[in-house]
C-alpha positions as a LaTeX table, in Angstrom:
\begin{tabular}{lrrr}
\hline
Residue & $x$ (\AA) & $y$ (\AA) & $z$ (\AA) \\
\hline
Met1 & $-57.52$ & $-30.13$ & $-14.40$ \\
Pro2 & $-60.52$ & $-31.83$ & $-12.75$ \\
Cys3 & $-63.80$ & $-32.53$ & $-14.61$ \\
Arg4 & $-66.10$ & $-29.58$ & $-14.40$ \\
Leu5 & $-69.33$ & $-27.65$ & $-15.77$ \\
Gln6 & $-68.25$ & $-24.37$ & $-17.74$ \\
Glu7 & $-71.20$ & $-21.75$ & $-18.04$ \\
Ser8 & $-71.01$ & $-19.00$ & $-19.94$ \\
Ser9 & $-73.87$ & $-16.16$ & $-20.26$ \\
Thr10 & $-75.76$ & $-17.96$ & $-23.08$ \\
Ala11 & $-75.09$ & $-21.87$ & $-22.40$ \\
Ile12 & $-74.15$ & $-24.58$ & $-20.24$ \\
Arg13 & $-71.33$ & $-26.90$ & $-21.44$ \\
Tyr14 & $-69.33$ & $-30.00$ & $-20.13$ \\
Arg15 & $-65.47$ & $-29.41$ & $-20.93$ \\
Pro16 & $-62.98$ & $-31.19$ & $-21.43$ \\
Ala17 & $-64.30$ & $-33.88$ & $-23.64$ \\
Ser18 & $-61.63$ & $-36.12$ & $-22.68$ \\
Cys19 & $-62.56$ & $-35.74$ & $-19.09$ \\
Leu20 & $-66.21$ & $-36.46$ & $-19.44$ \\
Pro21 & $-67.22$ & $-38.82$ & $-21.90$ \\
Ser22 & $-70.99$ & $-38.67$ & $-20.98$ \\
Ser23 & $-73.88$ & $-37.46$ & $-18.50$ \\
Arg24 & $-77.52$ & $-36.88$ & $-18.53$ \\
Ser25 & $-79.69$ & $-34.11$ & $-18.82$ \\
Trp26 & $-82.88$ & $-33.15$ & $-17.18$ \\
His27 & $-86.12$ & $-33.20$ & $-19.43$ \\
Gly28 & $-83.74$ & $-31.68$ & $-21.63$ \\
Arg29 & $-83.21$ & $-31.66$ & $-25.75$ \\
Ile30 & $-79.76$ & $-32.62$ & $-27.09$ \\
Tyr31 & $-78.17$ & $-30.52$ & $-30.07$ \\
Arg32 & $-75.32$ & $-29.13$ & $-31.09$ \\
Pro33 & $-75.97$ & $-26.01$ & $-32.91$ \\
Arg34 & $-73.59$ & $-23.42$ & $-34.36$ \\
Arg35 & $-73.93$ & $-20.81$ & $-32.05$ \\
Pro36 & $-74.89$ & $-21.43$ & $-28.33$ \\
Ser37 & $-78.58$ & $-21.49$ & $-26.97$ \\
Thr38 & $-79.93$ & $-17.94$ & $-25.89$ \\
Asp39 & $-82.32$ & $-19.87$ & $-23.48$ \\
Arg40 & $-81.82$ & $-19.07$ & $-19.81$ \\
Thr41 & $-83.88$ & $-21.84$ & $-18.49$ \\
Glu42 & $-81.04$ & $-24.19$ & $-19.54$ \\
Leu43 & $-80.10$ & $-26.69$ & $-16.95$ \\
Leu44 & $-77.75$ & $-29.83$ & $-16.35$ \\
Arg45 & $-77.29$ & $-32.22$ & $-13.79$ \\
Glu46 & $-75.30$ & $-35.18$ & $-13.50$ \\
Gly47 & $-76.70$ & $-38.75$ & $-12.70$ \\
Arg48 & $-79.71$ & $-40.11$ & $-13.12$ \\
Ile49 & $-82.99$ & $-37.91$ & $-12.08$ \\
Asp50 & $-86.47$ & $-39.36$ & $-11.85$ \\
Gly51 & $-86.24$ & $-42.03$ & $-14.92$ \\
His52 & $-86.10$ & $-39.02$ & $-17.35$ \\
Gly53 & $-82.53$ & $-38.57$ & $-18.09$ \\
Lys54 & $-81.06$ & $-38.19$ & $-21.34$ \\
Leu55 & $-77.47$ & $-39.52$ & $-22.40$ \\
Val56 & $-75.59$ & $-36.64$ & $-23.29$ \\
Asp57 & $-71.75$ & $-36.50$ & $-25.41$ \\
Ala58 & $-69.39$ & $-34.62$ & $-23.69$ \\
Asp59 & $-69.05$ & $-30.98$ & $-25.17$ \\
Ala60 & $-72.90$ & $-30.96$ & $-26.10$ \\
Val61 & $-74.70$ & $-27.76$ & $-25.36$ \\
Ile62 & $-77.58$ & $-28.75$ & $-23.11$ \\
Ser63 & $-80.76$ & $-26.95$ & $-23.33$ \\
Thr64 & $-84.94$ & $-27.38$ & $-22.17$ \\
Pro65 & $-86.55$ & $-25.85$ & $-25.57$ \\
Arg66 & $-90.30$ & $-26.07$ & $-26.04$ \\
Arg67 & $-89.64$ & $-27.67$ & $-29.50$ \\
Thr68 & $-86.88$ & $-29.88$ & $-30.74$ \\
Pro69 & $-84.52$ & $-28.27$ & $-33.14$ \\
Ala70 & $-84.95$ & $-29.36$ & $-36.83$ \\
Glu71 & $-81.08$ & $-29.29$ & $-37.50$ \\
Glu72 & $-78.28$ & $-27.37$ & $-36.72$ \\
Gly73 & $-78.27$ & $-23.68$ & $-36.50$ \\
Ala74 & $-81.76$ & $-23.75$ & $-35.23$ \\
Leu75 & $-82.94$ & $-20.23$ & $-34.14$ \\
Pro76 & $-83.39$ & $-19.54$ & $-30.29$ \\
Met77 & $-86.80$ & $-21.11$ & $-28.53$ \\
Glu78 & $-89.28$ & $-18.77$ & $-28.17$ \\
Glu79 & $-90.12$ & $-17.97$ & $-24.23$ \\
Pro80 & $-92.83$ & $-20.13$ & $-23.07$ \\
Arg81 & $-95.78$ & $-18.17$ & $-22.04$ \\
Val82 & $-99.92$ & $-18.36$ & $-21.18$ \\
Arg83 & $-101.70$ & $-18.93$ & $-24.38$ \\
Ile84 & $-105.49$ & $-19.23$ & $-24.86$ \\
Val85 & $-107.45$ & $-20.57$ & $-27.56$ \\
Thr86 & $-110.96$ & $-19.01$ & $-27.86$ \\
Ala87 & $-114.01$ & $-21.00$ & $-28.98$ \\
Asp88 & $-114.02$ & $-19.82$ & $-32.26$ \\
Lys89 & $-110.54$ & $-20.95$ & $-32.68$ \\
Arg90 & $-111.24$ & $-24.43$ & $-32.01$ \\
Ser91 & $-110.54$ & $-27.05$ & $-34.90$ \\
Thr92 & $-112.24$ & $-30.05$ & $-36.27$ \\
Asp93 & $-108.97$ & $-31.23$ & $-37.96$ \\
Thr94 & $-108.55$ & $-33.89$ & $-35.53$ \\
Pro95 & $-109.18$ & $-37.92$ & $-35.54$ \\
Gln96 & $-112.86$ & $-38.40$ & $-35.30$ \\
Thr97 & $-115.35$ & $-40.96$ & $-34.11$ \\
Pro98 & $-118.79$ & $-41.65$ & $-35.50$ \\
Gly99 & $-121.38$ & $-39.92$ & $-32.95$ \\
Leu100 & $-118.79$ & $-37.75$ & $-31.49$ \\
Leu101 & $-117.54$ & $-34.03$ & $-32.47$ \\
Arg102 & $-114.04$ & $-33.56$ & $-31.44$ \\
Glu103 & $-112.98$ & $-29.71$ & $-31.37$ \\
Val104 & $-109.09$ & $-29.34$ & $-30.89$ \\
Ala105 & $-107.58$ & $-26.54$ & $-28.55$ \\
Phe106 & $-104.02$ & $-27.73$ & $-28.24$ \\
Asp107 & $-102.02$ & $-30.43$ & $-29.96$ \\
Gly108 & $-98.83$ & $-30.86$ & $-31.26$ \\
Arg109 & $-99.21$ & $-27.99$ & $-34.07$ \\
Asn110 & $-99.42$ & $-25.46$ & $-31.30$ \\
Pro111 & $-95.64$ & $-24.26$ & $-30.41$ \\
Asp112 & $-95.86$ & $-25.28$ & $-26.69$ \\
Ala113 & $-98.12$ & $-28.33$ & $-26.49$ \\
Asp114 & $-95.22$ & $-30.70$ & $-26.40$ \\
Arg115 & $-96.65$ & $-33.56$ & $-23.86$ \\
Leu116 & $-100.44$ & $-33.08$ & $-23.83$ \\
Ser117 & $-103.67$ & $-32.28$ & $-26.34$ \\
Gly118 & $-106.50$ & $-30.69$ & $-25.42$ \\
Phe119 & $-109.89$ & $-30.27$ & $-26.76$ \\
Leu120 & $-113.90$ & $-30.14$ & $-26.68$ \\
Ser121 & $-115.98$ & $-33.22$ & $-27.34$ \\
Thr122 & $-119.56$ & $-33.26$ & $-27.83$ \\
Val123 & $-122.39$ & $-36.18$ & $-28.42$ \\
Glu124 & $-125.91$ & $-34.73$ & $-29.61$ \\
Pro125 & $-129.03$ & $-35.80$ & $-28.02$ \\
Gly126 & $-129.67$ & $-39.32$ & $-28.34$ \\
Ala127 & $-126.43$ & $-39.98$ & $-30.50$ \\
Ala128 & $-123.86$ & $-42.59$ & $-29.45$ \\
Thr129 & $-120.44$ & $-43.21$ & $-30.79$ \\
Gly130 & $-118.80$ & $-45.98$ & $-32.44$ \\
Ala131 & $-116.28$ & $-48.68$ & $-30.39$ \\
His132 & $-112.87$ & $-47.05$ & $-30.15$ \\
His133 & $-109.63$ & $-46.80$ & $-28.27$ \\
His134 & $-106.69$ & $-44.64$ & $-28.00$ \\
Gly135 & $-103.78$ & $-46.45$ & $-28.31$ \\
Asp136 & $-101.26$ & $-45.88$ & $-25.50$ \\
Gln137 & $-102.57$ & $-42.87$ & $-24.66$ \\
Glu138 & $-104.53$ & $-41.92$ & $-20.88$ \\
Thr139 & $-107.32$ & $-39.76$ & $-21.40$ \\
Ile140 & $-108.97$ & $-37.78$ & $-18.61$ \\
Leu141 & $-112.63$ & $-36.03$ & $-18.82$ \\
Tyr142 & $-114.37$ & $-33.48$ & $-17.33$ \\
Val143 & $-118.17$ & $-33.24$ & $-18.11$ \\
Leu144 & $-119.38$ & $-29.99$ & $-18.88$ \\
Ser145 & $-123.20$ & $-30.67$ & $-19.99$ \\
Gly146 & $-125.60$ & $-33.47$ & $-20.01$ \\
Thr147 & $-124.99$ & $-36.99$ & $-18.71$ \\
Ala148 & $-122.56$ & $-39.00$ & $-20.45$ \\
Arg149 & $-122.84$ & $-42.66$ & $-20.24$ \\
Phe150 & $-119.66$ & $-45.01$ & $-20.94$ \\
Arg151 & $-119.39$ & $-48.68$ & $-21.73$ \\
Trp152 & $-116.16$ & $-50.09$ & $-21.94$ \\
Gly153 & $-114.22$ & $-53.69$ & $-21.93$ \\
Pro154 & $-113.24$ & $-56.27$ & $-24.91$ \\
Gln155 & $-117.18$ & $-56.81$ & $-25.24$ \\
Leu156 & $-118.30$ & $-53.34$ & $-24.01$ \\
Glu157 & $-119.47$ & $-55.36$ & $-20.89$ \\
Asn158 & $-119.08$ & $-52.51$ & $-18.10$ \\
Phe159 & $-121.03$ & $-49.72$ & $-18.06$ \\
Ala160 & $-120.96$ & $-46.24$ & $-15.91$ \\
Glu161 & $-122.69$ & $-42.71$ & $-16.11$ \\
Ala162 & $-120.87$ & $-39.36$ & $-15.26$ \\
Gly163 & $-122.74$ & $-36.09$ & $-14.72$ \\
Val164 & $-121.77$ & $-32.51$ & $-14.68$ \\
Gly165 & $-118.75$ & $-31.94$ & $-12.67$ \\
Ser166 & $-117.32$ & $-35.35$ & $-12.69$ \\
Phe167 & $-114.15$ & $-36.45$ & $-13.74$ \\
Val168 & $-113.42$ & $-39.30$ & $-16.15$ \\
Phe169 & $-110.31$ & $-41.46$ & $-16.43$ \\
Ile170 & $-109.94$ & $-43.89$ & $-19.52$ \\
Pro171 & $-106.53$ & $-45.88$ & $-19.55$ \\
Ala172 & $-104.58$ & $-46.98$ & $-22.59$ \\
His173 & $-105.70$ & $-49.36$ & $-24.97$ \\
Ile174 & $-109.37$ & $-49.52$ & $-23.41$ \\
Ile175 & $-112.16$ & $-50.09$ & $-25.78$ \\
His176 & $-115.02$ & $-47.85$ & $-25.16$ \\
Gln177 & $-118.06$ & $-46.15$ & $-26.27$ \\
Glu178 & $-119.97$ & $-42.90$ & $-25.33$ \\
Ile179 & $-123.50$ & $-42.68$ & $-25.26$ \\
Asn180 & $-125.98$ & $-39.59$ & $-24.60$ \\
Ala181 & $-129.18$ & $-41.28$ & $-23.66$ \\
Ser182 & $-131.02$ & $-38.10$ & $-23.56$ \\
Thr183 & $-132.96$ & $-36.88$ & $-26.41$ \\
Asp184 & $-133.10$ & $-33.52$ & $-25.32$ \\
Glu185 & $-129.76$ & $-32.41$ & $-24.11$ \\
Glu186 & $-126.53$ & $-32.67$ & $-25.58$ \\
Thr187 & $-123.86$ & $-33.85$ & $-23.73$ \\
Ser188 & $-119.99$ & $-32.23$ & $-23.68$ \\
Trp189 & $-117.10$ & $-32.63$ & $-21.86$ \\
Val190 & $-113.13$ & $-31.40$ & $-21.95$ \\
Val191 & $-110.53$ & $-33.88$ & $-22.90$ \\
Val192 & $-107.09$ & $-33.84$ & $-21.87$ \\
Arg193 & $-104.61$ & $-36.54$ & $-23.86$ \\
Ser194 & $-101.41$ & $-37.90$ & $-22.45$ \\
Asp195 & $-99.82$ & $-37.06$ & $-26.29$ \\
Pro196 & $-99.76$ & $-33.95$ & $-28.15$ \\
Asn197 & $-100.69$ & $-36.05$ & $-30.99$ \\
Pro198 & $-103.89$ & $-37.62$ & $-30.27$ \\
Ile199 & $-104.48$ & $-41.40$ & $-31.40$ \\
Val200 & $-108.03$ & $-42.63$ & $-32.31$ \\
Val201 & $-108.48$ & $-46.38$ & $-33.29$ \\
Asn202 & $-112.06$ & $-46.95$ & $-34.42$ \\
Leu203 & $-113.49$ & $-50.47$ & $-34.05$ \\
Pro204 & $-116.45$ & $-50.55$ & $-36.49$ \\
Glu205 & $-116.35$ & $-54.67$ & $-36.13$ \\
Leu206 & $-117.54$ & $-54.22$ & $-32.48$ \\
Asp207 & $-120.25$ & $-51.77$ & $-33.44$ \\
His208 & $-122.18$ & $-54.91$ & $-33.24$ \\
Leu209 & $-121.63$ & $-54.69$ & $-29.42$ \\
Ala210 & $-122.21$ & $-50.90$ & $-28.98$ \\
Glu211 & $-125.43$ & $-49.74$ & $-27.44$ \\
Pro212 & $-127.73$ & $-48.27$ & $-30.10$ \\
Ala213 & $-128.00$ & $-44.78$ & $-30.07$ \\
Ala214 & $-131.51$ & $-43.57$ & $-28.32$ \\
Arg215 & $-132.83$ & $-41.63$ & $-31.51$ \\
Asp216 & $-132.23$ & $-44.66$ & $-33.66$ \\
Thr217 & $-134.50$ & $-46.76$ & $-31.04$ \\
Val218 & $-138.22$ & $-47.14$ & $-32.35$ \\
Val219 & $-140.43$ & $-47.65$ & $-29.16$ \\
Ala220 & $-143.39$ & $-49.55$ & $-29.70$ \\
Glu221 & $-146.61$ & $-47.81$ & $-28.76$ \\
\hline
\end{tabular}
């Protein structure tokens, strides 16, 4: 009997095992529950697809859940849905940097945040952050208020400013600093990072290279 895909009302399964030793799944989680998944978004394709394939043993159940089952016999996955986090539900329980307040809305603790994290960052009037980077994670910012000044590079030698409505891209591993040069208005921005578990590596040993906070600078009269 030729190899083929057998599909039931609840799962997609490769059979027989002796005929198809392995395949790849598209963006799938791979597990072997005691009962088949009830997720009807299941999809299985042969071959490597766009570099995201995963090796699958024959006779394995293939699914695309939002969360990885912790063990065999995991309950069916919750159906994906639109989620809203209101202002009063943001949390500061996330890695912080001196001079900057991060309020997380979505990260790995949210049921559906399995590829990204999102939060609001605010620098008070006249404040400046310490030098830091975000490991292998990429970051996109959208400026909501004020003017954000950025310094970056091994010596924080580069400089740019972004006003309201601007997007900013920060590559992985780039050492940088954010500054609010205004002593009257805070600057804030929406942040999306390329991982559900945000990384913040603060570098106090480079603070001597950082631009000082405007509110700490004494102007002689």
